[in-house]
Coordinates of C-alpha atoms (C1' of nucleotides) in Angstrom, one line a residue:
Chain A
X943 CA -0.1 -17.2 26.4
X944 CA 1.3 -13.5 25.8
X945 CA 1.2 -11.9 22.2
X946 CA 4.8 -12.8 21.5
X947 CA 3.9 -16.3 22.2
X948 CA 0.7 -16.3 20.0
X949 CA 2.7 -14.5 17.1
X950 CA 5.1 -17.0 17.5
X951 CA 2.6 -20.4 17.6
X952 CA 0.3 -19.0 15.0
X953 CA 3.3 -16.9 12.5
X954 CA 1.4 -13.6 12.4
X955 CA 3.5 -11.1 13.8
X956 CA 2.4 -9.5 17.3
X957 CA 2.2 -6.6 14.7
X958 CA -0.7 -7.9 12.9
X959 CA -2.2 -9.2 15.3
X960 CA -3.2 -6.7 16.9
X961 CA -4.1 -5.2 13.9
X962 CA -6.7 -8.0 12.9
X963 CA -8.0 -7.4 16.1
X964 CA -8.5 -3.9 15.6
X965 CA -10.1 -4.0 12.6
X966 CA -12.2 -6.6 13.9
X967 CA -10.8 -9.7 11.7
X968 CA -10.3 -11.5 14.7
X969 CA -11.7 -11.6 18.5
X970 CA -10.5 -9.4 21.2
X971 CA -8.6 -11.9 23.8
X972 CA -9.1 -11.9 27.2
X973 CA -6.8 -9.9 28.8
X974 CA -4.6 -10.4 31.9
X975 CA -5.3 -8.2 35.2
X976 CA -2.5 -6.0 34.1
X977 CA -3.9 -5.6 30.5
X978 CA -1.8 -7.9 28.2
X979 CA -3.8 -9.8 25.4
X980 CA -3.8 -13.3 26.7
X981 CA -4.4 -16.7 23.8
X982 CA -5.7 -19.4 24.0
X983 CA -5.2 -22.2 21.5
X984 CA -8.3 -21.9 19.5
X985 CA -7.3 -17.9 19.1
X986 CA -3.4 -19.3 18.0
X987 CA -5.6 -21.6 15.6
X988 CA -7.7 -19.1 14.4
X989 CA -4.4 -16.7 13.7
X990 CA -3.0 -19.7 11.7
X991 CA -5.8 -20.0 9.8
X992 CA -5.5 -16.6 8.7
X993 CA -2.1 -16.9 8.0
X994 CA -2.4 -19.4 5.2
X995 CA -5.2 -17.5 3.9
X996 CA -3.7 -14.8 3.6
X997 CA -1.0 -16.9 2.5
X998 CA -3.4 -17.7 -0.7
X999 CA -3.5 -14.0 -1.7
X1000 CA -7.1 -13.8 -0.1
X1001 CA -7.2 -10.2 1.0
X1002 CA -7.9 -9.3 4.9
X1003 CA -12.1 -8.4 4.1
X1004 CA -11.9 -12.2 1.5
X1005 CA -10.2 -13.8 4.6
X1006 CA -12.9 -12.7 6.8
X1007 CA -15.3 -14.3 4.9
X1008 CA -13.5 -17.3 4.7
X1009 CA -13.1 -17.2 8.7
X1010 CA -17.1 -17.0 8.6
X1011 CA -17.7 -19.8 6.5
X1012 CA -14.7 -21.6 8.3
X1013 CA -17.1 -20.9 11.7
X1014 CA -20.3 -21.4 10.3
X1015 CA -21.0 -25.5 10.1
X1016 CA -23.7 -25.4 8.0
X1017 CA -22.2 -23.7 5.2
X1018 CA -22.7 -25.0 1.8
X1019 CA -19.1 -26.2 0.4
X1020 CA -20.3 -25.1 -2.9
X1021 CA -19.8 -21.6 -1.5
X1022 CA -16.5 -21.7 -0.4
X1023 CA -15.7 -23.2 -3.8
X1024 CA -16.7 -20.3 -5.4
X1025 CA -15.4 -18.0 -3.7
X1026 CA -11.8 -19.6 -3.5
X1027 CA -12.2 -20.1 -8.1
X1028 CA -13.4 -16.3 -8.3
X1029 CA -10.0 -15.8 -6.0
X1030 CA -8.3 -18.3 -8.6
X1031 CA -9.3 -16.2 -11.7
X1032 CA -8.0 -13.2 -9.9
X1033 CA -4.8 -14.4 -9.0
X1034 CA -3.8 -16.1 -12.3
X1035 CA -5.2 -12.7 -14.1
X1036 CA -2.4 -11.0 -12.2
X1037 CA -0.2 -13.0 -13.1
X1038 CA -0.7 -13.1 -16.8
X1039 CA -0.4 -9.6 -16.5
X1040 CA 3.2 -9.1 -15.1
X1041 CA 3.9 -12.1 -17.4
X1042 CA 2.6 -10.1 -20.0
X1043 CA 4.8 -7.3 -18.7
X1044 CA 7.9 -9.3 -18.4
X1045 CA 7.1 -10.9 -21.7
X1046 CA 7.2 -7.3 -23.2
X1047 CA 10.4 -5.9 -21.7
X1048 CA 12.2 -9.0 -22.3
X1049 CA 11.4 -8.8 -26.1
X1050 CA 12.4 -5.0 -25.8
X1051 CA 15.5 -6.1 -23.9
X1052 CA 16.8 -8.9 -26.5
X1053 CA 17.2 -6.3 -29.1
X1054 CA 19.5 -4.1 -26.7
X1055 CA 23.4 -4.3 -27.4
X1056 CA 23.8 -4.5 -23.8
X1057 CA 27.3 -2.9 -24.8
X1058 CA 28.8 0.9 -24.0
X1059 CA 27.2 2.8 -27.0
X1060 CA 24.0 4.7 -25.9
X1061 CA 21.8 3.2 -28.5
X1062 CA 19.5 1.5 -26.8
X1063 CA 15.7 0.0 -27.9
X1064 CA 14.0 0.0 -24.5
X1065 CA 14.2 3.2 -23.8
X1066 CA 14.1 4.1 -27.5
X1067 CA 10.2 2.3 -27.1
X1068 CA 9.2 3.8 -24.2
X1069 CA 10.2 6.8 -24.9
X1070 CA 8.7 7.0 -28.7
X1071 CA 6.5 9.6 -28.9
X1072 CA 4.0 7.7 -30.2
Chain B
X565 CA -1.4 23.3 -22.5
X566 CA -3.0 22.9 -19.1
X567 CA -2.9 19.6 -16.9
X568 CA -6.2 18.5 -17.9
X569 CA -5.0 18.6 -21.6
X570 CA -1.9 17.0 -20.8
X571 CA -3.1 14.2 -18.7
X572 CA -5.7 13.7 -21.7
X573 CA -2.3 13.4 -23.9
X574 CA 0.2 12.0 -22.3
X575 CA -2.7 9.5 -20.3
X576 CA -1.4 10.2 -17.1
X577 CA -4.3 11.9 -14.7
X578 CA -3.6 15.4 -13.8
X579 CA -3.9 14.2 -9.8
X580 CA -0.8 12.0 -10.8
X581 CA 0.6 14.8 -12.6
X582 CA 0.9 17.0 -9.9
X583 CA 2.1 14.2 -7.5
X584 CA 5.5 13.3 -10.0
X585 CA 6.4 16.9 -9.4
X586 CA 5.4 17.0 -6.0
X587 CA 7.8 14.1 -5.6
X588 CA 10.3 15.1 -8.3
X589 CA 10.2 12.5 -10.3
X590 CA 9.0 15.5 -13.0
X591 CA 10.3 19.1 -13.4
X592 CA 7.9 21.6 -12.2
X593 CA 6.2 23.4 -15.3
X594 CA 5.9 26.9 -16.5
X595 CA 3.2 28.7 -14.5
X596 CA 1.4 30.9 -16.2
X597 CA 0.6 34.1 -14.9
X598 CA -2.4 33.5 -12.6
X599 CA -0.7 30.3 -11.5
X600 CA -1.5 27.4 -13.7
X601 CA 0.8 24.4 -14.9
X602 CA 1.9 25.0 -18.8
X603 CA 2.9 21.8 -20.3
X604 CA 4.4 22.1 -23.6
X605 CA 5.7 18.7 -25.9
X606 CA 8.4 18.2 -24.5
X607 CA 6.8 17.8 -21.3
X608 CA 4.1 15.2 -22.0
X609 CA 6.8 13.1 -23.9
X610 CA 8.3 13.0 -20.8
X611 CA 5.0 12.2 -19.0
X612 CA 4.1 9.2 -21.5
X613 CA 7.4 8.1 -20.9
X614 CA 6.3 7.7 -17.1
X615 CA 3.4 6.1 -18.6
X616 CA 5.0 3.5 -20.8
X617 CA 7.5 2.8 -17.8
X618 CA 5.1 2.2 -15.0
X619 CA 2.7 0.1 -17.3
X620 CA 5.4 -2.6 -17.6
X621 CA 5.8 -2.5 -13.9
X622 CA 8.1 -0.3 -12.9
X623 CA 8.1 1.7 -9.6
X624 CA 8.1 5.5 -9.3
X625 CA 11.9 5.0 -8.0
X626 CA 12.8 2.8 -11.0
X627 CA 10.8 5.0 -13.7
X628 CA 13.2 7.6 -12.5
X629 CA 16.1 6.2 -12.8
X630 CA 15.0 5.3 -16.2
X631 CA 14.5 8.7 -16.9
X632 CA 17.7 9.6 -16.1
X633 CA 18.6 7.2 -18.4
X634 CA 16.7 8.0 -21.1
X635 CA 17.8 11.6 -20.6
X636 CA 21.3 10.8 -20.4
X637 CA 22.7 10.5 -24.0
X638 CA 26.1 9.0 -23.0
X639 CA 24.4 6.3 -20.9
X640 CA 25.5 2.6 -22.0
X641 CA 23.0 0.6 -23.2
X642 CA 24.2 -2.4 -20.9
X643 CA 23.0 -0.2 -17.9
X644 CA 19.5 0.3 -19.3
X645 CA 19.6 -4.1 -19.8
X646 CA 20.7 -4.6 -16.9
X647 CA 17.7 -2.5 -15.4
X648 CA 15.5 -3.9 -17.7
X649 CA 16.4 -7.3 -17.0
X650 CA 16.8 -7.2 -12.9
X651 CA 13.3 -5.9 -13.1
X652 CA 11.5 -8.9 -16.1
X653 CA 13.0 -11.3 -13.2
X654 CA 11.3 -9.5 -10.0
X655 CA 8.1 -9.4 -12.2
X656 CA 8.7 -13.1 -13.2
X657 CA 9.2 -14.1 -9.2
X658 CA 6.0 -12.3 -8.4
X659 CA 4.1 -13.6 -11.1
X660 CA 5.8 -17.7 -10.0
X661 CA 4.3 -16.4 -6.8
X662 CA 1.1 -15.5 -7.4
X663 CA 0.7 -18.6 -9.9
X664 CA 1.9 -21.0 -7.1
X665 CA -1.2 -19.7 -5.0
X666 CA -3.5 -20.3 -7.6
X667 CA -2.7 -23.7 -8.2
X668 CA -2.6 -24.2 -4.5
X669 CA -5.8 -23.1 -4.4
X670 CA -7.3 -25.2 -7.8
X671 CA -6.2 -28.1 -6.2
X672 CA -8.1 -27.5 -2.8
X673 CA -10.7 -26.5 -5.1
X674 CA -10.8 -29.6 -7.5
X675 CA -11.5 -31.6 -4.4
X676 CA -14.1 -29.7 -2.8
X677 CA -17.7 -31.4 -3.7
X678 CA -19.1 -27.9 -3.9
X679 CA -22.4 -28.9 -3.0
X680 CA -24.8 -28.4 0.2
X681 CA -22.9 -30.2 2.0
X682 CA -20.4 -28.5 4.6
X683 CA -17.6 -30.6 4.1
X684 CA -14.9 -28.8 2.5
X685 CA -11.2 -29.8 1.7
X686 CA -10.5 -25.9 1.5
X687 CA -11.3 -24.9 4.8
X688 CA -9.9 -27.8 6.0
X689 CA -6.5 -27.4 5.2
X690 CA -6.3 -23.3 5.6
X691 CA -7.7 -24.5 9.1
X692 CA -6.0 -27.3 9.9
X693 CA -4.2 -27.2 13.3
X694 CA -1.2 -28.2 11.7
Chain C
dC290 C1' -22.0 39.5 -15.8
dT291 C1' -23.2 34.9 -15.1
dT292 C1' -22.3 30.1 -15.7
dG293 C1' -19.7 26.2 -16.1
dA294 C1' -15.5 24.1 -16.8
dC295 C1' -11.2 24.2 -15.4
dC296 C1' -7.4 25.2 -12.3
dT297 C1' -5.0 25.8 -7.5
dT298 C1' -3.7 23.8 -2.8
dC299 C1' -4.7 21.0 1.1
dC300 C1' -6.3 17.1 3.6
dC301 C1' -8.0 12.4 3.9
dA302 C1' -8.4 7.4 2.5
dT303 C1' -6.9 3.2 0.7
dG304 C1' -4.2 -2.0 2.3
dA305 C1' -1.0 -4.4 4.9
dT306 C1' 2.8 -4.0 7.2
dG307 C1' 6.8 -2.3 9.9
dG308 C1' 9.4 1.1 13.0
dG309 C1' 9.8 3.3 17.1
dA310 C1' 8.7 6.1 21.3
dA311 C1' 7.0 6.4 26.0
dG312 C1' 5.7 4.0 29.6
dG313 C1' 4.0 -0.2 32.4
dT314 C1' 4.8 -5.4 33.8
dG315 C1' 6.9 -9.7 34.9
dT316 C1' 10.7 -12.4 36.1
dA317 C1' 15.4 -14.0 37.0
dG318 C1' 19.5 -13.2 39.6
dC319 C1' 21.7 -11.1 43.2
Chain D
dG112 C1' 13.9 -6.3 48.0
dC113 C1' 16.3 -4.3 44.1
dT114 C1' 18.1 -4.2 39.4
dA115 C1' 18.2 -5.5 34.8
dC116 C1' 16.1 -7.1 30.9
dA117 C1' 12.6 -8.9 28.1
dC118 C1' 8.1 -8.3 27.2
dC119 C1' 3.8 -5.8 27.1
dT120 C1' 0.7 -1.6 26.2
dT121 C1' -1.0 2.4 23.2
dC122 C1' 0.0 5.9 19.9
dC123 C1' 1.9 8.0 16.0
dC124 C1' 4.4 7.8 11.6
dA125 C1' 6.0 5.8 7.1
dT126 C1' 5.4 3.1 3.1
dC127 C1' 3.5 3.1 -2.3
dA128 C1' 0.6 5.0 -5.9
dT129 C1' -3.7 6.5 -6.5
dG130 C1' -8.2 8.7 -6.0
dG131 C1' -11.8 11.8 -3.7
dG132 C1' -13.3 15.9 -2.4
dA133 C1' -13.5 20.7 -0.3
dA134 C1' -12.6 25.7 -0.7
dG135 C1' -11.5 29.0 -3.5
dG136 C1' -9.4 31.3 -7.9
dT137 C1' -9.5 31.8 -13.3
dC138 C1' -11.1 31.8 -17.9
dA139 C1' -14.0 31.8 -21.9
dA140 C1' -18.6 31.6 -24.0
dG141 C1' -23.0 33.4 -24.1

DNA sequence: CTTGACCTTCCCATGATGGGAAGGTGTAGC
DNA sequence: GCTACACCTTCCCATCATGGGAAGGTCAAG
């Protein structure tokens, strides 16, 4: 199996894969006598697997880790637990914060006329000088 | 003023200070006479503006059109809303979509023993040949 | 006049991804 | 066997907003 075909199988783009290899997220294939990247399935299920992780919000170095403990069949679950909650706190705490943000401009925008005249509370706010 | 008291007023760091002009998303200062930035009021208004605009989420692209805005005293308020509210529903998608992972990733979580034990629901399904 | 804090420009790095160029390979059809 | 086309290779560049740091100039206090 070429790259396209791997991208394809796995949905990581020919792209990034390479990439991941590069930066050593992921195994070097084995490479035809002219030099292509050739796959095998476990590589196309490894690429998956990094897909949904990734998927998750993990970040490339957090999917790496995951892909060891993934590999490593004595792992503890309670440590992939942990690291996927710490991941969990992150995410939702990015969230609250561009709720937060929406929340505020909304507010701001509910007081705007929305009409022709200039007069206009959002940027009166985030332009006060205060 | 110089840029260091200017980033300490308007709370924007000189480094970033330099890099709105650079893009011209700012008007280049006064120099004075060996070649320093002079920042006077009007200037770090215009600065904490930036602030205020890119702390609710707005890009460097975006802040400047708000600028624009802001500087434009015929503007129609219903521009500014519209803006406004274009960008609460982008922040609102991302924020669906970062939420959606986390509760993704609770539930995996809520059924992983996180004990000794390798077994893990979360590895499982990121990894799952499927 | 020295010292230390500040300023200047310039280059590099981040993280994950895409675009594209220049050139080699593989295959299908003629 | 040749041609065309799809695919592969590596390499470089761009994104977005930010920080780090080097090399060198400036300014004010002591």
């Amino acid at each position: 199996m070429n790259i396209g075909q791997a991208a394809e199988a796995s949905g990581v783009s020919a792209k990034m894969i390479r990439y991941y290899e590069q930066i050593g997220l992921i195994e070097p294939p084995a490479r035809s006598q002219s030099g292509y990247r050739v796959y095998a399935e476990p590589n196309v299920h490894t690429l998956r697997f990094v897909r949904r992780a990734r998927s998750l919000g993990f970040s490339v170095e957090e999917t790496a880790a995951l892909l060891a403990l993934w590999r490593d069949r004595s792992r503890a679950s309670a440590d992939v637990k942990t690291l996927a909650l710490k991941h969990v706190a992150e995410l939702e705490e990015k969230a609250a914060a561009l709720q937060a943000m929406a929340a505020t401009l909304r507010h701001l925008a509910s007081h705007c006329h929305g009409d022709k005249r200039p007069d206009c509370p959002i940027l009166d706010t985030i332009g006060s000088p205060n």
